[in-house]
Coordinates of C-alpha atoms and ligand atoms in Angstrom, one line a residue:
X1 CA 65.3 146.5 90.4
X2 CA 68.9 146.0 88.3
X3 CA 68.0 146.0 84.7
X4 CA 68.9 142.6 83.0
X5 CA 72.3 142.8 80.6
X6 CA 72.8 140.0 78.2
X7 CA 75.6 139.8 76.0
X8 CA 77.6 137.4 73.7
X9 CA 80.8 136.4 71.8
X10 CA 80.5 134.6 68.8
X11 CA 80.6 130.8 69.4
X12 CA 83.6 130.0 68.0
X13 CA 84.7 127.0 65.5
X14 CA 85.9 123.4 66.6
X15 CA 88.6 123.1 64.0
X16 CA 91.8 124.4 66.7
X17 CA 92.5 125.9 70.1
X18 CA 92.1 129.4 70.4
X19 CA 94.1 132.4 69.8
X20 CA 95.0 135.5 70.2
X21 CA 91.8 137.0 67.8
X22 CA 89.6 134.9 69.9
X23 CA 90.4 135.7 73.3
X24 CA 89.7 139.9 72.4
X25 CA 86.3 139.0 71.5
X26 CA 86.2 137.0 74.6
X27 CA 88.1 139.5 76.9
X28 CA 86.1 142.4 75.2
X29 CA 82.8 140.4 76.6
X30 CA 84.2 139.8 80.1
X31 CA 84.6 143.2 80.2
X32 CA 80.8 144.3 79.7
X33 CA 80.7 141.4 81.9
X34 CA 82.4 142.4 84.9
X35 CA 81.4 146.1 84.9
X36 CA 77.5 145.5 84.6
X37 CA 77.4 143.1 87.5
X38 CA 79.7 145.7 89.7
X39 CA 77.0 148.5 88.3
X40 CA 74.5 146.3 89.9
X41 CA 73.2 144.9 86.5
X42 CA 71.1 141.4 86.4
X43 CA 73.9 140.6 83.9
X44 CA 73.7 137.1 81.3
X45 CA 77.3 136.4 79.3
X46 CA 77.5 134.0 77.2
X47 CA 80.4 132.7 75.4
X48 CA 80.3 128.9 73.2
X49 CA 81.5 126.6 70.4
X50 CA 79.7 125.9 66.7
X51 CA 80.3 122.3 66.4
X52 CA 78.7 121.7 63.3
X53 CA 79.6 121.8 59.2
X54 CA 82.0 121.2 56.5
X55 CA 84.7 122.6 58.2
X56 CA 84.6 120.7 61.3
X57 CA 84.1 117.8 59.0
X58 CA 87.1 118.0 56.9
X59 CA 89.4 118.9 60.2
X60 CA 88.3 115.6 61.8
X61 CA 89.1 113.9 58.4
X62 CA 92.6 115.9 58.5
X63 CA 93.0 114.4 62.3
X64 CA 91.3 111.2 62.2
X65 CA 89.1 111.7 64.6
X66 CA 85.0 111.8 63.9
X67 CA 83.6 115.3 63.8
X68 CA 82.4 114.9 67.9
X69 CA 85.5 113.4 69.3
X70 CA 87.3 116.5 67.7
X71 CA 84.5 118.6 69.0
X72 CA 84.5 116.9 72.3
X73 CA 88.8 117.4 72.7
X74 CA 89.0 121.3 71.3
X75 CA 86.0 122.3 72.9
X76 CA 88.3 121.6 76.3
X77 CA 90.8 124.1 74.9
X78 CA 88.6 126.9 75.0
X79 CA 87.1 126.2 78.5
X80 CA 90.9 125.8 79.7
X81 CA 91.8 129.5 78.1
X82 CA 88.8 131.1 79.7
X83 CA 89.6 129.4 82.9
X84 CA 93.2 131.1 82.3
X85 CA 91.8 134.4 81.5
X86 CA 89.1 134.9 84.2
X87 CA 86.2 134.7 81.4
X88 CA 83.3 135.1 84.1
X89 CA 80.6 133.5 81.1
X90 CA 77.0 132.8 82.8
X91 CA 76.9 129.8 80.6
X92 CA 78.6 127.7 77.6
X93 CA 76.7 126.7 74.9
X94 CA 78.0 124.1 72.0
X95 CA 75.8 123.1 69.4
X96 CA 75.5 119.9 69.4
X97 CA 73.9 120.1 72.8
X98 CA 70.1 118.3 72.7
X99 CA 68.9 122.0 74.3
X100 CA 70.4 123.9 70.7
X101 CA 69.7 121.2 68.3
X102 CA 66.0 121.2 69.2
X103 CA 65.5 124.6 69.2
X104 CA 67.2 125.1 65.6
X105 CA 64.9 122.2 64.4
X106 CA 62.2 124.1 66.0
X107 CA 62.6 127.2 64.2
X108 CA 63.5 125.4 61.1
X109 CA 60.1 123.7 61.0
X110 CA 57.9 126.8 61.8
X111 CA 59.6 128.5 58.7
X112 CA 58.5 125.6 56.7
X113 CA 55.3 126.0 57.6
X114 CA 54.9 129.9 57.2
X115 CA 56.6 129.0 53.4
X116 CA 59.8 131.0 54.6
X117 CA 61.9 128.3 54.0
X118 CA 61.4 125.9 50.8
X119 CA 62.3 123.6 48.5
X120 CA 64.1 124.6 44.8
X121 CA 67.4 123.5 43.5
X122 CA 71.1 126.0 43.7
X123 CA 74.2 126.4 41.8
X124 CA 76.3 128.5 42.9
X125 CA 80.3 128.9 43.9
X126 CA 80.9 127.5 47.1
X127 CA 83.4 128.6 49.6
X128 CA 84.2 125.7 51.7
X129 CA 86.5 128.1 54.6
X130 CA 83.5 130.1 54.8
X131 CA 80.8 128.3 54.1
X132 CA 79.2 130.4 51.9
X133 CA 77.6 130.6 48.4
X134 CA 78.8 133.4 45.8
X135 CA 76.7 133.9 42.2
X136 CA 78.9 134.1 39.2
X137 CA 78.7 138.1 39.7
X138 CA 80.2 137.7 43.0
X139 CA 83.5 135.7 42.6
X140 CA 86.5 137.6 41.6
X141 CA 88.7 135.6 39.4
X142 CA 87.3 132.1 40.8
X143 CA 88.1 133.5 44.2
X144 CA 85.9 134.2 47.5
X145 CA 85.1 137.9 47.6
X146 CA 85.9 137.9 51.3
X147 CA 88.7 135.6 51.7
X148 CA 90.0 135.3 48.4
X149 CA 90.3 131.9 48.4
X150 CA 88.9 129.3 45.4
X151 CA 85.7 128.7 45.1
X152 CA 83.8 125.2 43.5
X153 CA 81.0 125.0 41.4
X154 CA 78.2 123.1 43.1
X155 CA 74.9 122.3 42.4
X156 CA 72.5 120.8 44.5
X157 CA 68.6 120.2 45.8
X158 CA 68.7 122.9 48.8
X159 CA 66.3 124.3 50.6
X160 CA 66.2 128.5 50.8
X161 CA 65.1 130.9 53.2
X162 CA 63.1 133.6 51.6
X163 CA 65.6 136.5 52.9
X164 CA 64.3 139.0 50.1
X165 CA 60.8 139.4 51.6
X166 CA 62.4 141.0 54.3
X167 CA 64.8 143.9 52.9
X168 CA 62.5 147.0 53.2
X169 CA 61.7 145.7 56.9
X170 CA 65.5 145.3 57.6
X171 CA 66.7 148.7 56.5
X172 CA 63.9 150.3 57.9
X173 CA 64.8 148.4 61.2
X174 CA 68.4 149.8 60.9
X175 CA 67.2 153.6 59.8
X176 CA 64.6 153.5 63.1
X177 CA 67.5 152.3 65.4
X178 CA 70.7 154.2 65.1
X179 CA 71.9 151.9 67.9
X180 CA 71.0 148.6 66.2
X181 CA 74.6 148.3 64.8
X182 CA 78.1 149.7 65.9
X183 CA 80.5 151.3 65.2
X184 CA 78.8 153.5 62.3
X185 CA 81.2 152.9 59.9
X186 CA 80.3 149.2 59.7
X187 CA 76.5 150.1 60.0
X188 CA 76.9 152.3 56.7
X189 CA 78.9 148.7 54.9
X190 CA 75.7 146.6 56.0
X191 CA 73.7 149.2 54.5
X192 CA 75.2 149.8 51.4
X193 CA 75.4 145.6 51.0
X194 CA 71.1 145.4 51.7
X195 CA 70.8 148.2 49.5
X196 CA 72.3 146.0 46.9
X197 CA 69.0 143.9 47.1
X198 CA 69.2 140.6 49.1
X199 CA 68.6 136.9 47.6
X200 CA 67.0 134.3 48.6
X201 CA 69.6 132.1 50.5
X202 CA 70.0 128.8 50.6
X203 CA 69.4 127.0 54.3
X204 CA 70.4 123.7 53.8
X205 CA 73.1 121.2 52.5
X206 CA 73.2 117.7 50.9
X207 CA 76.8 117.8 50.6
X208 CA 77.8 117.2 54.2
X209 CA 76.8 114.7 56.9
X210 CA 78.0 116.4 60.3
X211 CA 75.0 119.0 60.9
X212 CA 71.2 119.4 62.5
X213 CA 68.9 117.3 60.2
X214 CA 66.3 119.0 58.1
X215 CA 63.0 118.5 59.7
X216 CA 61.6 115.4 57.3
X217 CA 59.7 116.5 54.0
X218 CA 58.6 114.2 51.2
X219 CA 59.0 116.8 48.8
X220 CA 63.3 116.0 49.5
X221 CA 64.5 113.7 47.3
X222 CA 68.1 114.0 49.4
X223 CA 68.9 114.2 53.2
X224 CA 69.2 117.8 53.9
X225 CA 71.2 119.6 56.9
X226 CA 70.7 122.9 58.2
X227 CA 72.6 125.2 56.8
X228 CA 75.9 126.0 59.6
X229 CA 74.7 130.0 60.1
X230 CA 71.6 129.0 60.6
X231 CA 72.3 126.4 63.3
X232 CA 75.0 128.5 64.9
X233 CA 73.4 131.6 65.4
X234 CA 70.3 130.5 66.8
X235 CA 72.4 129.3 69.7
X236 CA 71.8 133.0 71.1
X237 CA 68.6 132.2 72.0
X238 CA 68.4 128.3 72.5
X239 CA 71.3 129.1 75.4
X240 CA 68.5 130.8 77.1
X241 CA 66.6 128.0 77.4
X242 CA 63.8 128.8 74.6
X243 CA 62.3 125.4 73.8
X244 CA 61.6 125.1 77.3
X245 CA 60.1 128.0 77.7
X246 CA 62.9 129.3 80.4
X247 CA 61.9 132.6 81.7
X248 CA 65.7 133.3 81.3
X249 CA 64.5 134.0 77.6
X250 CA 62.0 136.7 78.2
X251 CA 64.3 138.7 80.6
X252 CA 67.5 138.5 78.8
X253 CA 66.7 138.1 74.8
X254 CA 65.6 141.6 74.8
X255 CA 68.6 142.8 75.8
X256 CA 70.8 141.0 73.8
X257 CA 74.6 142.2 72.6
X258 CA 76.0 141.0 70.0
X259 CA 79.9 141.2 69.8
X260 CA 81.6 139.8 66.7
X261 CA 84.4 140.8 64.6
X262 CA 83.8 142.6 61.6
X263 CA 84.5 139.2 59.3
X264 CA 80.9 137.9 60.6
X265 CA 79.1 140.8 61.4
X266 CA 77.1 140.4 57.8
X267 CA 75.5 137.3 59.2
X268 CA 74.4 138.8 62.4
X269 CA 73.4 142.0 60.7
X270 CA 71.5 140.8 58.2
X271 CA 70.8 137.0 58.1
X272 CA 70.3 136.6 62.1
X273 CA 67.3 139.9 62.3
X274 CA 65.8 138.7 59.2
X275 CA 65.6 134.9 60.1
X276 CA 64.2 136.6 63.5
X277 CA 61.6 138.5 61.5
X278 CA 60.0 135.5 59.8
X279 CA 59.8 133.8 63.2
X280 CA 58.4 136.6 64.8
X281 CA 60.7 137.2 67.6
X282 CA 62.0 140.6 68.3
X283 CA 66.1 141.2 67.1
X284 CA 69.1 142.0 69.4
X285 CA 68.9 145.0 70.5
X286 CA 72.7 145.7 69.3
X287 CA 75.6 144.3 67.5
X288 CA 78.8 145.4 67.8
X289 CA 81.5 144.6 65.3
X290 CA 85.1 145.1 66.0
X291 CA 87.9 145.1 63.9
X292 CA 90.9 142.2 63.3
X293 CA 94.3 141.7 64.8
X294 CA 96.9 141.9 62.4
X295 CA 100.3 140.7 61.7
X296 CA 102.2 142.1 59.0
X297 CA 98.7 143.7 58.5
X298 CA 97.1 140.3 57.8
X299 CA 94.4 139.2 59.6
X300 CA 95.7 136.8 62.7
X301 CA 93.8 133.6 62.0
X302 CA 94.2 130.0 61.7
X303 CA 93.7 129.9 58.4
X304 CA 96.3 131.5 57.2
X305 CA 98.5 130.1 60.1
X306 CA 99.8 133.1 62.1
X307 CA 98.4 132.4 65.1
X308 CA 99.5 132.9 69.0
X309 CA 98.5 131.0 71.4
X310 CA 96.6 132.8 74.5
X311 CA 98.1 129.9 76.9
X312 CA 101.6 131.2 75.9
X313 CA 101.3 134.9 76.3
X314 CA 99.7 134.2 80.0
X315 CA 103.0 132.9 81.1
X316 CA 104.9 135.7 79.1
X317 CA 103.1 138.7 80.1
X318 CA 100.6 137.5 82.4
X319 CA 96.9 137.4 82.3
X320 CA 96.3 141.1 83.3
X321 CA 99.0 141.9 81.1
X322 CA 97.5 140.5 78.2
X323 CA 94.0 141.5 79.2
X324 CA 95.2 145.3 79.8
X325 CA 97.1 145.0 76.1
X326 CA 94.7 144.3 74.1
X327 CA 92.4 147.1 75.2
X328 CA 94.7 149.8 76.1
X329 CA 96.7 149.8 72.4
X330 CA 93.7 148.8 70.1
X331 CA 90.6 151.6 68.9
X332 CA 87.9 148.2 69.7
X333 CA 86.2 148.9 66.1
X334 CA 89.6 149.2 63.8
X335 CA 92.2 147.2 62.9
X336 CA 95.4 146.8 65.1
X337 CA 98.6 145.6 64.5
X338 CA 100.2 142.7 67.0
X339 CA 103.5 143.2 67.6
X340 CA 105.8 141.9 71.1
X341 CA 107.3 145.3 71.3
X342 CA 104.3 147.4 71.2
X343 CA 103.0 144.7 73.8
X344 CA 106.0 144.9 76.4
X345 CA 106.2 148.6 76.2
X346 CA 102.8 149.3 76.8
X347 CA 102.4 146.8 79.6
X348 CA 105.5 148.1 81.1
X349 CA 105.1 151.5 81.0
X350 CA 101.5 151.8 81.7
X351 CA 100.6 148.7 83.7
X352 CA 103.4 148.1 85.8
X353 CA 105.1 152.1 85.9
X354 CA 102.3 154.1 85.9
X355 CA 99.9 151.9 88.1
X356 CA 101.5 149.5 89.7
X357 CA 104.6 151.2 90.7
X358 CA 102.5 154.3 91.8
X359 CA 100.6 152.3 94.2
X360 CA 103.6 150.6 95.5
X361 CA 105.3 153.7 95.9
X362 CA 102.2 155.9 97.3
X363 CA 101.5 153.1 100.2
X364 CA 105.3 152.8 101.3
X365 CA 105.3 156.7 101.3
X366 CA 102.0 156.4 102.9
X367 CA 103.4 154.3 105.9
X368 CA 106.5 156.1 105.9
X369 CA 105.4 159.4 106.1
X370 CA 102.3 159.1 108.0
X371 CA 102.6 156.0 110.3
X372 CA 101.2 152.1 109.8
X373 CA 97.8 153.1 111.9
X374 CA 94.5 153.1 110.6
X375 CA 94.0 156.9 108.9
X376 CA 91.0 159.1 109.1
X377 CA 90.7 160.3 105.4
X378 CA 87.2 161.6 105.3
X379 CA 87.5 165.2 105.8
X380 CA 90.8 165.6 104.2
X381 CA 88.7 164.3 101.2
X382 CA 86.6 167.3 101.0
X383 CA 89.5 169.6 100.2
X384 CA 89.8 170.8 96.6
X385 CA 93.0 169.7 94.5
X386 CA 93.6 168.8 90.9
X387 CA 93.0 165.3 91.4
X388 CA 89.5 165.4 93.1
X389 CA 88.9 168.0 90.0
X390 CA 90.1 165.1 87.5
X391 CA 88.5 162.7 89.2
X392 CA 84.8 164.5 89.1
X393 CA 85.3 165.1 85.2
X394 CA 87.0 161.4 84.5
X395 CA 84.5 158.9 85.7
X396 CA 81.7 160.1 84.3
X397 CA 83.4 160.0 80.9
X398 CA 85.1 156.3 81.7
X399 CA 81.3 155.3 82.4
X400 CA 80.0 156.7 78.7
X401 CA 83.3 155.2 76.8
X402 CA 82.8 152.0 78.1
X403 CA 79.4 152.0 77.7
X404 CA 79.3 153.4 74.4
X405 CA 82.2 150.0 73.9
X406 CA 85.0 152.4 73.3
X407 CA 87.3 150.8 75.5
X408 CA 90.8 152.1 74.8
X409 CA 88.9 155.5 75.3
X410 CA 87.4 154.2 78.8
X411 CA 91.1 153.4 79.7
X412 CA 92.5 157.0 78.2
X413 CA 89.7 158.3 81.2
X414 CA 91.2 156.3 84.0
X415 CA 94.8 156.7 82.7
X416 CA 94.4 160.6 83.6
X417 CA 93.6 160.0 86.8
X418 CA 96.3 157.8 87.2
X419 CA 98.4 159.9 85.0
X420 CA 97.7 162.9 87.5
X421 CA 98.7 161.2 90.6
X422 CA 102.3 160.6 89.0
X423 CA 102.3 164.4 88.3
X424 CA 101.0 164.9 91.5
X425 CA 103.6 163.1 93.5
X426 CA 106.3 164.9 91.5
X427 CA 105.1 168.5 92.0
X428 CA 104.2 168.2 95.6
X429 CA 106.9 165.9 96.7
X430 CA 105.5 164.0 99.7
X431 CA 109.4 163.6 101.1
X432 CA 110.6 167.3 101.1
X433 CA 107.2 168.4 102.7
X434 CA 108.3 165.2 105.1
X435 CA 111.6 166.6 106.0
X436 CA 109.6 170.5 106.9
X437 CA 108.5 171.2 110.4
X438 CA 106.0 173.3 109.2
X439 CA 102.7 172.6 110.1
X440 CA 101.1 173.8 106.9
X441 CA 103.4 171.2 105.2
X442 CA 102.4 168.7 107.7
X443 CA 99.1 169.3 106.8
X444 CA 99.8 169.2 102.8
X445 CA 101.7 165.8 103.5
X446 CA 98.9 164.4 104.3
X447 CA 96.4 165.8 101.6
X448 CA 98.7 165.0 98.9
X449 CA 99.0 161.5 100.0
X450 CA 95.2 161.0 100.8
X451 CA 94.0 162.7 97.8
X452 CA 96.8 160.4 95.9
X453 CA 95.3 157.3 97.5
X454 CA 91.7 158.3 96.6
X455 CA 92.8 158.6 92.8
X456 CA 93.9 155.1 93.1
X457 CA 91.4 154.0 95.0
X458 CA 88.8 154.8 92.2
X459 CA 91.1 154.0 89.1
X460 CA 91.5 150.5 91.1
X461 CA 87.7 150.3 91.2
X462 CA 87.4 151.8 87.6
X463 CA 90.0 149.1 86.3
X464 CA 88.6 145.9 87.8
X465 CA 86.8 144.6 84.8
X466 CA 90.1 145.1 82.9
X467 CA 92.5 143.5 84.7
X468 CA 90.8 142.0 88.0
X469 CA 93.6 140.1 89.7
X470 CA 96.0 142.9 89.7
X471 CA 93.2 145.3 90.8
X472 CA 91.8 143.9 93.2
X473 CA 94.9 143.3 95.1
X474 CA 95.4 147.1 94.2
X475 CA 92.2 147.7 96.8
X476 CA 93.7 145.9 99.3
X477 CA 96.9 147.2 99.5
X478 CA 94.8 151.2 99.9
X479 CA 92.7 149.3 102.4
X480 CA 89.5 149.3 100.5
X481 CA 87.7 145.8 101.9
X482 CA 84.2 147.0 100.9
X483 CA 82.0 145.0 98.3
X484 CA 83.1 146.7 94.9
X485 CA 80.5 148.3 93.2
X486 CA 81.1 150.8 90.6
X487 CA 78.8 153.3 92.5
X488 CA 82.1 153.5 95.3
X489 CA 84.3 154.8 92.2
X490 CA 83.3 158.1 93.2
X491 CA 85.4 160.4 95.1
X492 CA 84.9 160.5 98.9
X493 CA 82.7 157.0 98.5
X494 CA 85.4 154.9 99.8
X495 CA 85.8 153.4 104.1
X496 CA 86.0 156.4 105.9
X497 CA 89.0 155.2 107.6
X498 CA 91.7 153.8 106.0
X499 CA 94.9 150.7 106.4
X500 CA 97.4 151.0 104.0
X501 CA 99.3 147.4 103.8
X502 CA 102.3 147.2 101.9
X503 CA 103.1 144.2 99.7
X504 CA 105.2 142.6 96.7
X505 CA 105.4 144.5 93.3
X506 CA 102.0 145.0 91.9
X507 CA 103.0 144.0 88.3
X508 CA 107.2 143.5 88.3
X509 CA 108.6 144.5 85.2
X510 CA 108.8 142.5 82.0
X511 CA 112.0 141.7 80.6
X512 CA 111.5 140.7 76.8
X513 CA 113.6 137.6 76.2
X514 CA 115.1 136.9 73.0
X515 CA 113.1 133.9 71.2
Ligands
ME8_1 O1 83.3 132.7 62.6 N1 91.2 139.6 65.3 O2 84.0 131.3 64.3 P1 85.6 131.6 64.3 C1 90.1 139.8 66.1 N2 81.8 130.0 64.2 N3 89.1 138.9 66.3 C2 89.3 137.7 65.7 C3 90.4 137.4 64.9 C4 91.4 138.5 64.7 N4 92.4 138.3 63.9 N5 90.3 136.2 64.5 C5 89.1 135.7 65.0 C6 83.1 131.8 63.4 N6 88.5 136.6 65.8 C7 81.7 131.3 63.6 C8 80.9 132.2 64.4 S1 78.7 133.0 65.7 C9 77.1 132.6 65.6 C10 79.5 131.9 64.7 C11 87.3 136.5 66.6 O3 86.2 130.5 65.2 C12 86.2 137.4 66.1 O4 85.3 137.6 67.0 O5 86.1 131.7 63.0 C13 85.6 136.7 64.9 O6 84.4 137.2 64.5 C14 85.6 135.3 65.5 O7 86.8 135.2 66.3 C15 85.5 134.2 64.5 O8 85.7 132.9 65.1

């Protein structure tokens, strides 16, 4: 039986096309993605749009457009840069689908009824970028606390959601699952903000028109919307078909991963598990929050107007390039800075030198030295050498990092392996051992190039979910056609015999051009 794997991006806002801080979320998902299903995991990703709010509103003021035709037109941009990228998402949920809205209004009304949501009056600043009400406490000098942008003073009839009744049973949810929240520094910010004490919140708005309705109440003296948090996060579970009672839900909710970037993680650390408690329904099992890419160490965004476009860098650098960047340079839970540099380097000396050029090189030696026929590699394979050494201790340790979402560590794993076949080649130099008549060199030619191809054989295997067009042509080239599975990374798990075929540059070289 595979055990079911469900995880998620956040579902991203309306108001532009993607960019480069969107796509690593979205890459960083494909990833779990891709490796689950090749460990033979019932895997579920889902990736979306939140369609709803003041935001979206005022954007399709700004571009003249009503709030669904500007839904309806960037919702296509996403869908085209996933294409791009290879995002393999089991499904794509937007909120104002009928299958969301009804389950939001669904939830909505059973809170009413437990008395988890009601009726009262708020004033408070309002941060209209954000969405998000501050008390007089919480504004720094008439500015958001998080964005540091200006806040209005608004009052208004609003429903609340009773989020205090559920602090003790929150933090004690958090202290009994170490897990619940990644990495630990972030867990130890949610903490310290719960321990705070946590207000009621306020769930709807009378201030905006583009949103779920309120279920009706005659107590409301104004139309009310749902609150946009509350609408968009419940799309984790109406995407699995909840109001219809989908057994997708039962299977896959359990399971569920959260991946967001630290800027959102409050509301899925502490709105999203308490709303969950008051309906009853069990929380995520995990939420991990990643940090921001900067530029000039300010966080990339469209806000503040520094963004690049994913479309763009796929024609500069590729999609594997771009893929294998952003998870190679970056520790997944910090902070890391964006520059076209960093990015050709990197991509040029590890993806296309150290990889790409390795395999090249290994199968033309491969043919050269030891003839275009098919190879029997099997017993050469149980010989000892420093790469079948670095191979045992390496995989096991990619599998933890990238498990435990450490992915620039998951790479560091494979990168010795590949690493160790460049050192490998040098010491042993396949053509001076070519040139000898010795039959012990013979016999080293051919381990040294066997155990060189097994190396890249797994790293190949290993590097699939990272950069999948450029490693999966790396297996054909070393002549592995099996079914990839990540239980044939192993050493000595790959065909028994063996055609190398030789082909163009695996990644050519980028030259940086001069914008
Ligand atoms: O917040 N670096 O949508 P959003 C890394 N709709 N990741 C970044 C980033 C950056 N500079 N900029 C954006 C919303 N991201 C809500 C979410 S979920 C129920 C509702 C990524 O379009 C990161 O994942 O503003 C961040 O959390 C998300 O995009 C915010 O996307």
């Amino acid at each position: 039986m595979s055990s079911p794997f469900y995880i998620t991006t956040p579902i991203y806002y309306v108001t532009d096309a993607p960019h480069i801080g969107h796509l690593y979320t979205t890459v960083a998902g494909d990833i779990q993605a891709r490796y689950h299903r090749l460990l033979g995991d019932d895997v579920w990703f889902l990736t979306g749009t939140d369609e709803h709010g003041q935001k979206i509103e005022k954007k399709a003021r700004e571009t003249k457009e009503t709030p669904q035709q500007l839904a309806d037109r960037v919702v296509e941009r996403y869908r085209t840069a996933w294409t791009r990228y290879g995002i393999t998402y089991d499904d794509f949920i937007r909120t104002t689908e009928e299958r969301h809205k009804k389950t939001v209004q669904e939830f909505v009304a059973q809170l009413m009824k437990t008395g988890d949501i009601y009726l009262d009056a708020y004033e408070g600043w309002y941060c209209v970028p954000d969405e998000t009400y501050w008390t007089e406490t919480q504004v720094v000098d008439g500015k958001c606390p998080d964005c540091g942008r200006s806040v209005e003073k608004l009052k208004e009839e609003s429903y609340f959601f009773k989020m205090s009744a559920y602090q003790e049973k929150l933090l004690a949810h958090i202290k009994n699952n170490p897990d619940f929240i990644f990495p630990e520094s972030r867990k130890n910010e949610v903490l310290g903000f719960i321990q705070q004490g946590l207000k009621d919140i306020s769930i709807s708005r009378t201030t905006i028109q583009w949103g779920i309705a309120m279920p009706g109440d005659p107590k409301a003296t104004k139309e009310h919307k749902i609150y946009v948090w509350f609408d968009a996060l419940t799309n984790y579970i109406s995407a699995l078909g909840y109001s219809k009672k989908d057994p997708k839900y039962s299977k896959y909710w359990p399971e569920a991963i959260h991946l967001v970037g630290k800027d959102i993680l409050r509301f899925h650390a502490i709105y999203w598990p308490t709303f969950l408690m008051a309906l009853g329904l069990p929380l995520p099992k995990k939420i991990v929050a990643h940090g921001w890419l900067t530029d000039a160490n300010r966080k990339i965004s469209k806000s503040l107007g520094n963004v690049i476009d994913p479309m763009q860098l796929a024609e500069e650098v590729g999609v594997d390039g771009m893929r294998f960047f952003l998870f190679r340079e970056f520790a997944f839970g910090l902070d890391g800075e964006y520059t076209k540099d960093v990015m050709y380097q990197r991509i040029n000396s590890d993806l296309a030198n150290d990889y790409g050029n390795c395999i090249n090189r290994l199968c033309a030696m491969t043919q050269k030295y030891l003839g275009e026929k098919e190879l029997d590699v099997a017993d050469i394979l149980t010989s000892e050498s420093t790469l079948h050494q670095t191979a045992l201790e390496a995989v096991p340790l990619m599998h933890k990092e990238l498990q435990g979402f450490s992915y620039h560590r998951a790479l560091d794993q494979i990168w010795r392996l590949v690493g160790g076949v460049n050192r490998f080649i040098e010491t042993n130099a396949p053509w001076t051992l070519a040139r000898s008549s010795i039959e012990a060199d013979q016999k080293k030619l051919k381990l040294v190039l066997v155990h060189c191809h097994e190396s890249l054989r797994i790293a190949s295997l290993c590097l699939l979910p990272f950069v999948p067009t450029m490693a999966e042509k790396a297996l054909q080239y070393l002549g592995d056609k099996e079914k990839p599975a990540m239980n044939r990374a192993e050493w000595g798990k790959g065909p028994k015999k063996i055609t190398i075929t030789k082909g163009d540059p695996l990644y050519p070289r980028l030259e940086m051009k001069e914008t």
